[in-house]
Tab-separated table of C-alpha atoms and ligand atoms in Angstrom:
chain	number	residue	atom	x	y	z
A	231	MET	CA	-86.116	-10.320	6.756
A	232	THR	CA	-82.307	-9.865	7.479
A	233	LYS	CA	-79.903	-12.501	8.714
A	234	TYR	CA	-78.409	-11.339	12.037
A	235	LYS	CA	-75.149	-12.897	13.459
A	236	LEU	CA	-75.988	-13.449	17.022
A	237	GLU	CA	-72.989	-13.743	19.369
A	238	TYR	CA	-74.093	-15.354	22.733
A	239	ILE	CA	-71.742	-14.493	25.494
A	240	TRP	CA	-71.359	-16.182	29.182
A	241	LEU	CA	-69.306	-16.547	31.797
A	242	ASP	CA	-67.702	-19.999	32.045
A	243	GLY	CA	-67.178	-21.974	35.477
A	244	TYR	CA	-63.353	-21.510	36.114
A	245	THR	CA	-62.604	-20.164	39.329
A	246	PRO	CA	-61.579	-17.833	40.938
A	247	VAL	CA	-61.975	-16.110	37.780
A	248	PRO	CA	-64.472	-16.985	34.955
A	249	ASN	CA	-63.616	-16.716	31.236
A	250	LEU	CA	-65.787	-14.952	28.706
A	251	ARG	CA	-67.102	-17.510	26.020
A	252	GLY	CA	-69.156	-16.897	23.056
A	253	LYS	CA	-70.370	-18.598	19.894
A	254	THR	CA	-72.664	-17.722	17.110
A	255	GLN	CA	-75.976	-18.382	15.809
A	256	ILE	CA	-77.720	-16.866	12.734
A	257	LYS	CA	-81.371	-16.043	12.840
A	258	GLU	CA	-83.863	-13.759	10.925
A	259	PHE	CA	-85.564	-11.033	12.003
A	260	ASP	CA	-87.811	-8.032	10.524
A	261	SER	CA	-85.166	-5.644	12.327
A	262	PHE	CA	-82.612	-5.400	15.149
A	263	PRO	CA	-83.711	-7.991	17.670
A	264	SER	CA	-85.157	-7.091	21.160
A	265	LEU	CA	-84.429	-9.118	24.100
A	266	ASP	CA	-87.567	-10.827	24.131
A	267	GLU	CA	-87.203	-11.924	20.519
A	268	LEU	CA	-83.982	-14.041	21.317
A	269	PRO	CA	-84.448	-17.682	21.997
A	270	LEU	CA	-82.718	-19.545	24.934
A	271	TRP	CA	-79.731	-21.648	23.495
A	272	GLY	CA	-77.425	-24.271	24.807
A	273	PHE	CA	-73.973	-25.311	25.086
A	274	ASP	CA	-71.489	-28.197	26.516
A	275	GLY	CA	-70.954	-27.537	29.866
A	276	SER	CA	-68.236	-30.241	30.241
A	277	SER	CA	-65.911	-28.133	28.201
A	278	THR	CA	-66.416	-25.173	30.344
A	279	MET	CA	-66.256	-26.468	34.067
A	280	GLN	CA	-70.320	-26.206	34.032
A	281	ALA	CA	-71.230	-29.805	33.567
A	282	GLU	CA	-73.468	-31.126	36.148
A	283	GLY	CA	-73.322	-34.627	36.734
A	284	ARG	CA	-73.762	-36.778	33.648
A	285	SER	CA	-75.977	-34.463	31.716
A	286	SER	CA	-73.553	-32.040	30.044
A	287	ASP	CA	-76.273	-29.597	28.376
A	288	CYS	CA	-76.221	-25.911	30.124
A	289	VAL	CA	-78.627	-23.507	28.696
A	290	LEU	CA	-77.967	-19.982	27.805
A	291	LYS	CA	-80.578	-17.142	28.847
A	292	PRO	CA	-80.249	-13.832	26.966
A	293	VAL	CA	-80.214	-11.089	29.397
A	294	ARG	CA	-78.693	-7.891	27.322
A	295	VAL	CA	-78.402	-7.061	23.614
A	296	PHE	CA	-76.091	-4.933	22.294
A	297	PRO	CA	-75.117	-3.862	18.491
A	298	ASP	CA	-71.887	-5.476	17.469
A	299	GLY	CA	-70.079	-2.766	15.560
A	300	ALA	CA	-67.174	-4.923	14.372
A	301	ARG	CA	-69.703	-7.211	12.199
A	302	LYS	CA	-72.313	-6.571	9.602
A	303	ASN	CA	-75.602	-7.293	11.149
A	304	GLY	CA	-74.112	-8.411	14.379
A	305	VAL	CA	-75.518	-8.593	17.844
A	306	LEU	CA	-73.810	-9.094	21.148
A	307	VAL	CA	-75.979	-11.136	23.341
A	308	MET	CA	-75.133	-10.987	27.225
A	309	CYS	CA	-76.501	-14.525	28.643
A	310	GLU	CA	-76.983	-16.060	32.031
A	311	VAL	CA	-76.201	-19.690	32.314
A	312	MET	CA	-79.038	-21.857	33.355
A	313	MET	CA	-79.566	-25.633	34.385
A	314	PRO	CA	-81.394	-27.563	31.647
A	315	ASP	CA	-84.727	-26.734	33.103
A	316	GLY	CA	-84.176	-23.205	31.930
A	317	VAL	CA	-85.331	-21.264	34.903
A	318	THR	CA	-82.696	-22.277	37.727
A	319	PRO	CA	-79.561	-20.594	37.655
A	320	HIS	CA	-76.260	-22.583	37.112
A	321	ALA	CA	-74.226	-22.357	40.455
A	322	SER	CA	-71.480	-20.241	38.091
A	323	ASN	CA	-74.506	-17.711	37.507
A	324	LYS	CA	-73.451	-15.251	40.006
A	325	ARG	CA	-75.653	-12.378	38.178
A	326	ALA	CA	-78.825	-14.213	39.009
A	327	THR	CA	-78.798	-13.641	42.635
A	328	ILE	CA	-77.033	-10.295	43.127
A	329	LEU	CA	-78.630	-7.188	44.930
A	330	ASP	CA	-79.746	-4.647	42.304
A	331	ASP	CA	-81.331	-0.894	42.565
A	332	GLU	CA	-81.450	1.156	39.847
A	333	GLY	CA	-81.062	4.165	42.209
A	334	ALA	CA	-77.697	2.741	42.875
A	335	TRP	CA	-74.820	4.180	40.297
A	336	PHE	CA	-71.478	2.536	39.691
A	337	GLY	CA	-68.266	3.675	37.958
A	338	PHE	CA	-65.747	1.025	37.594
A	339	GLU	CA	-62.134	2.056	36.435
A	340	GLN	CA	-60.838	-1.116	34.458
A	341	GLU	CA	-57.001	-1.136	34.669
A	342	TYR	CA	-55.252	-3.706	32.612
A	343	PHE	CA	-51.857	-4.778	30.696
A	344	PHE	CA	-51.444	-5.359	26.977
A	345	TYR	CA	-49.104	-8.456	26.999
A	346	LYS	CA	-47.269	-9.441	23.771
A	347	ASP	CA	-44.974	-12.484	23.891
A	348	GLY	CA	-45.265	-12.852	27.537
A	349	ARG	CA	-44.563	-9.748	28.673
A	350	PRO	CA	-46.147	-5.848	28.942
A	351	LEU	CA	-46.367	-4.365	25.472
A	352	GLY	CA	-43.080	-2.282	24.961
A	353	PHE	CA	-40.868	-4.256	27.384
A	354	PRO	CA	-37.669	-5.022	25.991
A	355	GLU	CA	-36.817	-8.854	25.396
A	356	ALA	CA	-34.751	-8.878	28.775
A	357	GLY	CA	-34.793	-6.472	31.596
A	358	TYR	CA	-37.131	-3.624	32.054
A	359	PRO	CA	-37.771	-0.194	30.189
A	360	ALA	CA	-37.194	3.210	31.876
A	361	PRO	CA	-38.805	3.077	35.238
A	362	GLN	CA	-42.224	4.456	35.708
A	363	GLY	CA	-42.857	8.436	35.515
A	364	PRO	CA	-43.631	9.296	32.187
A	365	TYR	CA	-46.149	6.587	31.230
A	366	TYR	CA	-49.108	7.566	33.119
A	367	THR	CA	-51.400	9.840	30.656
A	368	GLY	CA	-48.111	9.907	28.729
A	369	VAL	CA	-47.838	10.616	24.839
A	370	GLY	CA	-45.054	9.775	22.535
A	371	TYR	CA	-43.969	6.700	21.029
A	372	LYS	CA	-41.239	6.142	23.792
A	373	ASN	CA	-43.973	6.268	26.276
A	374	VAL	CA	-46.950	4.633	24.569
A	375	GLY	CA	-45.410	2.689	21.664
A	376	ALA	CA	-47.249	2.566	18.288
A	377	VAL	CA	-50.491	0.337	18.763
A	378	ALA	CA	-51.701	0.907	22.193
A	379	ARG	CA	-53.257	3.946	21.510
A	380	GLN	CA	-54.991	2.777	17.968
A	381	ILE	CA	-56.635	-0.251	20.094
A	382	VAL	CA	-57.900	1.806	23.000
A	383	GLU	CA	-59.541	4.251	20.470
A	384	GLU	CA	-61.150	1.319	18.644
A	385	HIS	CA	-62.074	-0.116	21.880
A	386	LEU	CA	-64.084	3.187	22.715
A	387	ASP	CA	-65.695	3.168	19.461
A	388	LEU	CA	-67.218	-0.442	19.777
A	389	CYS	CA	-68.315	0.298	23.259
A	390	LEU	CA	-70.120	3.361	22.075
A	391	VAL	CA	-71.741	1.629	19.106
A	392	ALA	CA	-72.903	-0.813	21.678
A	393	GLY	CA	-74.544	1.623	23.646
A	394	ILE	CA	-72.278	0.897	26.661
A	395	ASN	CA	-71.334	3.875	28.949
A	396	HIS	CA	-67.800	3.883	28.271
A	397	GLU	CA	-66.882	7.143	29.995
A	398	GLY	CA	-63.027	7.631	29.312
A	399	ILE	CA	-59.258	6.371	28.763
A	400	ASN	CA	-55.998	6.796	30.176
A	401	ALA	CA	-52.649	5.584	29.740
A	402	GLU	CA	-51.691	4.165	33.418
A	403	VAL	CA	-48.407	4.293	35.305
A	404	ALA	CA	-46.601	0.984	34.171
A	405	LYS	CA	-45.594	0.960	30.654
A	406	GLY	CA	-48.130	-1.144	28.598
A	407	GLN	CA	-50.815	-0.468	31.119
A	408	TRP	CA	-54.345	1.373	30.306
A	409	GLU	CA	-57.457	2.162	31.788
A	410	PHE	CA	-60.861	2.453	30.716
A	411	GLN	CA	-64.025	3.634	32.943
A	412	ILE	CA	-67.605	2.106	32.541
A	413	PHE	CA	-70.497	3.963	34.303
A	414	GLY	CA	-73.923	2.180	34.836
A	415	LYS	CA	-77.164	2.824	36.911
A	416	GLY	CA	-77.950	-0.204	38.793
A	417	SER	CA	-75.559	-3.069	39.626
A	418	LYS	CA	-76.554	-5.573	36.842
A	419	ARG	CA	-76.540	-2.794	33.883
A	420	ALA	CA	-73.097	-1.352	35.169
A	421	ALA	CA	-71.616	-4.938	35.491
A	422	ASP	CA	-73.173	-6.198	32.264
A	423	GLU	CA	-71.399	-3.360	30.509
A	424	MET	CA	-68.173	-4.021	32.364
A	425	TRP	CA	-68.121	-7.542	31.445
A	426	MET	CA	-69.117	-6.749	27.517
A	427	ALA	CA	-66.367	-3.982	27.293
A	428	ARG	CA	-64.133	-6.396	28.513
A	429	TYR	CA	-65.219	-9.184	25.664
A	430	LEU	CA	-64.827	-6.337	23.424
A	431	MET	CA	-61.028	-5.429	24.389
A	432	GLN	CA	-60.178	-9.284	24.299
A	433	ARG	CA	-61.645	-9.909	21.164
A	434	LEU	CA	-60.480	-6.738	19.207
A	435	THR	CA	-56.700	-7.354	20.413
A	436	GLU	CA	-56.551	-10.936	18.871
A	437	THR	CA	-55.895	-9.275	15.293
A	438	TYR	CA	-52.628	-7.620	16.850
A	439	GLY	CA	-51.507	-10.978	18.334
A	440	ILE	CA	-51.932	-9.172	21.898
A	441	ASP	CA	-53.367	-10.169	24.902
A	442	ILE	CA	-54.992	-8.493	27.744
A	443	GLU	CA	-53.545	-9.460	31.359
A	444	TYR	CA	-55.998	-8.612	34.197
A	445	HIS	CA	-54.088	-9.904	36.865
A	446	CYS	CA	-53.607	-7.494	39.668
A	447	LYS	CA	-50.031	-7.830	39.952
A	448	PRO	CA	-48.481	-9.219	36.800
A	449	LEU	CA	-44.915	-7.995	37.625
A	450	GLY	CA	-44.923	-9.200	41.049
A	451	ASP	CA	-42.968	-7.775	43.997
A	452	THR	CA	-41.298	-4.957	41.920
A	453	ASP	CA	-41.506	-1.219	41.514
A	454	TRP	CA	-44.055	-1.740	38.619
A	455	ASN	CA	-47.828	-1.142	39.532
A	456	GLY	CA	-50.709	-3.273	39.834
A	457	SER	CA	-53.985	-3.235	38.217
A	458	GLY	CA	-57.224	-2.265	40.281
A	459	MET	CA	-60.554	-1.749	39.340
A	460	HIS	CA	-61.889	1.007	41.486
A	461	ALA	CA	-65.454	1.023	42.139
A	462	ASN	CA	-67.323	4.540	42.618
A	463	PHE	CA	-70.544	4.293	44.119
A	464	SER	CA	-73.769	6.378	44.933
A	465	THR	CA	-77.211	5.527	46.004
A	466	SER	CA	-80.019	8.288	45.661
A	467	PHE	CA	-79.913	8.531	49.368
A	468	MET	CA	-76.243	9.218	49.294
A	469	ARG	CA	-76.570	11.725	46.509
A	470	GLU	CA	-79.926	13.461	47.542
A	471	THR	CA	-79.629	13.370	51.524
A	472	GLY	CA	-76.369	12.286	52.603
A	473	GLY	CA	-74.908	13.861	55.739
A	474	LYS	CA	-71.863	13.590	58.172
A	475	GLU	CA	-73.718	11.252	60.586
A	476	TYR	CA	-74.865	8.804	57.834
A	477	PHE	CA	-71.696	8.907	56.404
A	478	GLU	CA	-69.763	7.997	59.437
A	479	LYS	CA	-72.279	5.034	59.993
A	480	LEU	CA	-71.741	3.973	56.613
A	481	MET	CA	-67.846	3.782	56.996
A	482	ASP	CA	-68.171	2.135	60.272
A	483	ALA	CA	-70.361	-0.737	58.326
A	484	PHE	CA	-67.658	-1.104	55.683
A	485	LYS	CA	-65.153	-1.356	58.083
A	486	HIS	CA	-67.045	-4.104	60.027
A	487	ALA	CA	-67.668	-6.003	56.483
A	488	CYS	CA	-64.055	-5.455	55.376
A	489	GLU	CA	-63.353	-9.161	55.113
A	490	ASP	CA	-66.632	-9.707	53.037
A	491	HIS	CA	-65.598	-6.852	50.822
A	492	ILE	CA	-61.950	-8.559	50.342
A	493	ALA	CA	-63.622	-12.109	49.298
A	494	VAL	CA	-65.096	-10.747	46.403
A	495	TYR	CA	-62.543	-7.909	45.321
A	496	GLY	CA	-60.631	-10.068	43.234
A	497	PRO	CA	-57.946	-12.953	43.821
A	498	ASP	CA	-54.479	-12.294	44.749
A	499	ASN	CA	-55.397	-8.839	46.070
A	500	HIS	CA	-52.782	-9.153	49.003
A	501	MET	CA	-50.054	-8.856	46.254
A	502	ARG	CA	-51.570	-5.515	45.259
A	503	LEU	CA	-52.901	-4.343	48.427
A	504	THR	CA	-49.507	-3.881	50.330
A	505	GLY	CA	-50.170	-0.460	51.483
A	506	LYS	CA	-47.421	0.710	49.434
A	507	HIS	CA	-47.791	2.327	45.988
A	508	GLU	CA	-50.957	4.333	46.762
A	509	THR	CA	-52.894	1.183	48.310
A	510	ALA	CA	-54.446	0.352	51.096
A	511	ALA	CA	-53.293	-2.354	53.381
A	512	ILE	CA	-55.714	-5.680	52.526
A	513	HIS	CA	-56.932	-6.360	56.004
A	514	GLU	CA	-57.210	-2.683	57.406
A	515	PHE	CA	-60.065	-0.427	56.455
A	516	SER	CA	-59.216	3.058	56.044
A	517	TYR	CA	-60.977	6.245	54.624
A	518	GLY	CA	-59.778	9.804	53.949
A	519	VAL	CA	-60.601	12.895	51.925
A	520	ALA	CA	-58.596	12.923	48.535
A	521	ASP	CA	-56.547	10.070	50.014
A	522	ARG	CA	-55.759	7.919	47.261
A	523	GLY	CA	-53.670	5.702	49.809
A	524	ALA	CA	-57.176	4.850	51.955
A	525	SER	CA	-59.595	1.967	51.199
A	526	ILE	CA	-62.391	4.357	50.465
A	527	ARG	CA	-61.304	7.825	48.875
A	528	VAL	CA	-63.660	10.374	49.896
A	529	PRO	CA	-63.785	12.999	47.167
A	530	HIS	CA	-63.317	16.728	47.890
A	531	SER	CA	-66.725	17.453	46.180
A	532	PHE	CA	-68.640	14.851	48.486
A	533	VAL	CA	-67.554	16.905	51.876
A	534	ASN	CA	-68.070	20.381	50.139
A	535	ASN	CA	-71.444	19.153	49.321
A	536	GLY	CA	-72.458	18.335	52.773
A	537	TYR	CA	-71.280	14.571	52.639
A	538	LYS	CA	-73.371	13.964	49.601
A	539	GLY	CA	-72.461	12.362	46.256
A	540	TYR	CA	-70.351	9.200	45.610
A	541	LEU	CA	-67.273	7.334	46.956
A	542	GLU	CA	-64.375	5.566	45.686
A	543	ASP	CA	-63.688	2.048	46.837
A	544	ARG	CA	-60.273	1.442	45.600
A	545	ARG	CA	-59.562	-2.120	46.685
A	546	PRO	CA	-61.307	-3.935	44.089
A	547	ASN	CA	-59.045	-5.280	41.706
A	548	SER	CA	-58.553	-5.672	37.762
A	549	GLN	CA	-59.793	-9.526	37.821
A	550	GLY	CA	-62.613	-8.827	40.325
A	551	ASP	CA	-66.194	-9.606	39.151
A	552	PRO	CA	-68.399	-6.275	38.908
A	553	TYR	CA	-71.432	-8.318	39.688
A	554	GLN	CA	-70.362	-9.501	42.967
A	555	ILE	CA	-68.445	-6.283	43.827
A	556	ALA	CA	-71.491	-4.259	43.279
A	557	SER	CA	-73.760	-6.652	45.257
A	558	GLN	CA	-71.353	-6.461	48.145
A	559	ILE	CA	-71.374	-2.995	48.244
A	560	LEU	CA	-75.115	-2.555	47.928
A	561	LYS	CA	-75.190	-5.259	51.036
A	562	THR	CA	-73.132	-3.154	53.186
A	563	ILE	CA	-75.180	0.203	52.480
A	564	ALA	CA	-78.414	-1.898	53.056
A	565	SER	CA	-77.222	-2.634	56.513
A	566	VAL	CA	-76.914	1.188	57.534
A	567	PRO	CA	-80.337	2.653	58.299
A	568	THR	CA	-81.135	5.969	56.630
A	569	ALA	CA	-83.324	8.535	58.565
A	570	ALA	CA	-86.207	7.414	56.224
A	571	SER	CA	-85.872	3.592	57.154
A	572	ALA	CA	-85.551	4.601	60.633
A	573	SER	CA	-88.647	6.421	61.107
A	574	ALA	CA	-90.633	4.253	58.958
A	575	ALA	CA	-89.695	1.147	61.351
A	576	ALA	CA	-90.284	3.313	64.435
B	715	ADP	P1	-59.773	8.617	39.349
B	715	ADP	O1	-59.010	8.265	38.266
B	715	ADP	O2	-59.528	9.990	39.524
B	715	ADP	O3	-60.224	7.828	40.640
B	715	ADP	P2	-61.728	8.448	37.008
B	715	ADP	O4	-62.105	9.470	36.212
B	715	ADP	O5	-60.950	7.185	36.554
B	715	ADP	O6	-61.341	8.791	38.596
B	715	ADP	O7	-63.265	7.743	37.436
B	715	ADP	C1	-64.132	8.119	38.287
B	715	ADP	C2	-65.463	7.422	37.952
B	715	ADP	O8	-66.465	7.781	39.047
B	715	ADP	C3	-66.244	7.236	36.666
B	715	ADP	O9	-66.560	6.005	36.241
B	715	ADP	C4	-67.587	7.737	37.034
B	715	ADP	O10	-68.354	7.190	36.144
B	715	ADP	C5	-67.667	7.448	38.309
B	715	ADP	N1	-68.687	8.377	38.921
B	715	ADP	C6	-69.004	9.715	38.789
B	715	ADP	N2	-70.065	10.093	39.400
B	715	ADP	C7	-70.462	9.316	40.014
B	715	ADP	C8	-71.632	9.046	41.001
B	715	ADP	N3	-72.701	9.941	41.317
B	715	ADP	N4	-72.087	7.767	41.242
B	715	ADP	C9	-71.209	6.580	40.954
B	715	ADP	N5	-70.017	6.594	40.176
B	715	ADP	C10	-69.931	8.020	39.907
B	716	MN	MN1	-59.015	6.357	36.961
B	717	MN	MN1	-56.282	4.390	37.292
B	718	MN	MN1	-59.777	5.834	40.801
């Protein structure tokens, strides 16, 4: 038997953006534990904005398990928060009720700023560094500093050891701003991995005295870029059948559901989606081929393949909840009949 360090991780009840929380318990197993071997656990909901009435106990229900590369015999346990009966999802538990579909694939591009001493990493104590231009995908100390690359590389390795589908890294447009991409099949799978990747980034940067700033426009109304979390998506129908007619109906449905999407695409998005700096206007839905100023960018490959493949919704922001973003995209897609569902109904 081996003593494993189990880190139970969950989302708290703060709004509009939940915080990640975690605590450790030690349990013995013959080998690396599987999900069904992990017991329910509890925590004090009165300290996390999750207490209901006079009873403050909330239940943690394990839903995904990942190896923890930073700890000997470490296990990362993604949990849903349940009511004391252990079966009713807590009101803050969005994951329990989202739409899911294994054939729906999501690729999230998480942008964020490293922050140190209350400002982006690499910003001088007063004023600003040289204007944007050389930082995006940049190299060299004056562009990326001394520690950012070390952090993103260590984060990449932690994700890969955990089995998270980390797909890539790039330095972003603002100084101190970076991006990583997570891909997953199914909305729960993709979003679980994004939340766990966020957790690993925040835990890793503790030792550097650096925080992660996820706000979508931390530098306000300046010439410094904000942060998004573009959501690339495809269903099996979009990949295998697609077609121009279906695509146009789909875009029509997205246009009509615009406000439903914006409602779950992250707080303060009006600060970012101004229609300037390669962003769309927040209340006007648009789409375009290779258009990075549109709400939805249609890749060249999509058109060249007969309107088949994936689309990029550029509106979700860096603080958005990937569970709710993926679910809203699936909801809008489900409102558009495919040829198959139309003939089945006839
Ligand atoms: P860009 O910065 O040009 O918008 P990235 O390379 O950062 O593009 O991100 C592209 C994302 O698209 C990746 O996360 C990738 O996983 C995702 N992706 C690629 N193919 C598909 C697909 N068929 N369905 C869903 N997402 C996809
Ligand atoms: Mn990208
Ligand atoms: Mn980007
Ligand atoms: Mn993108």
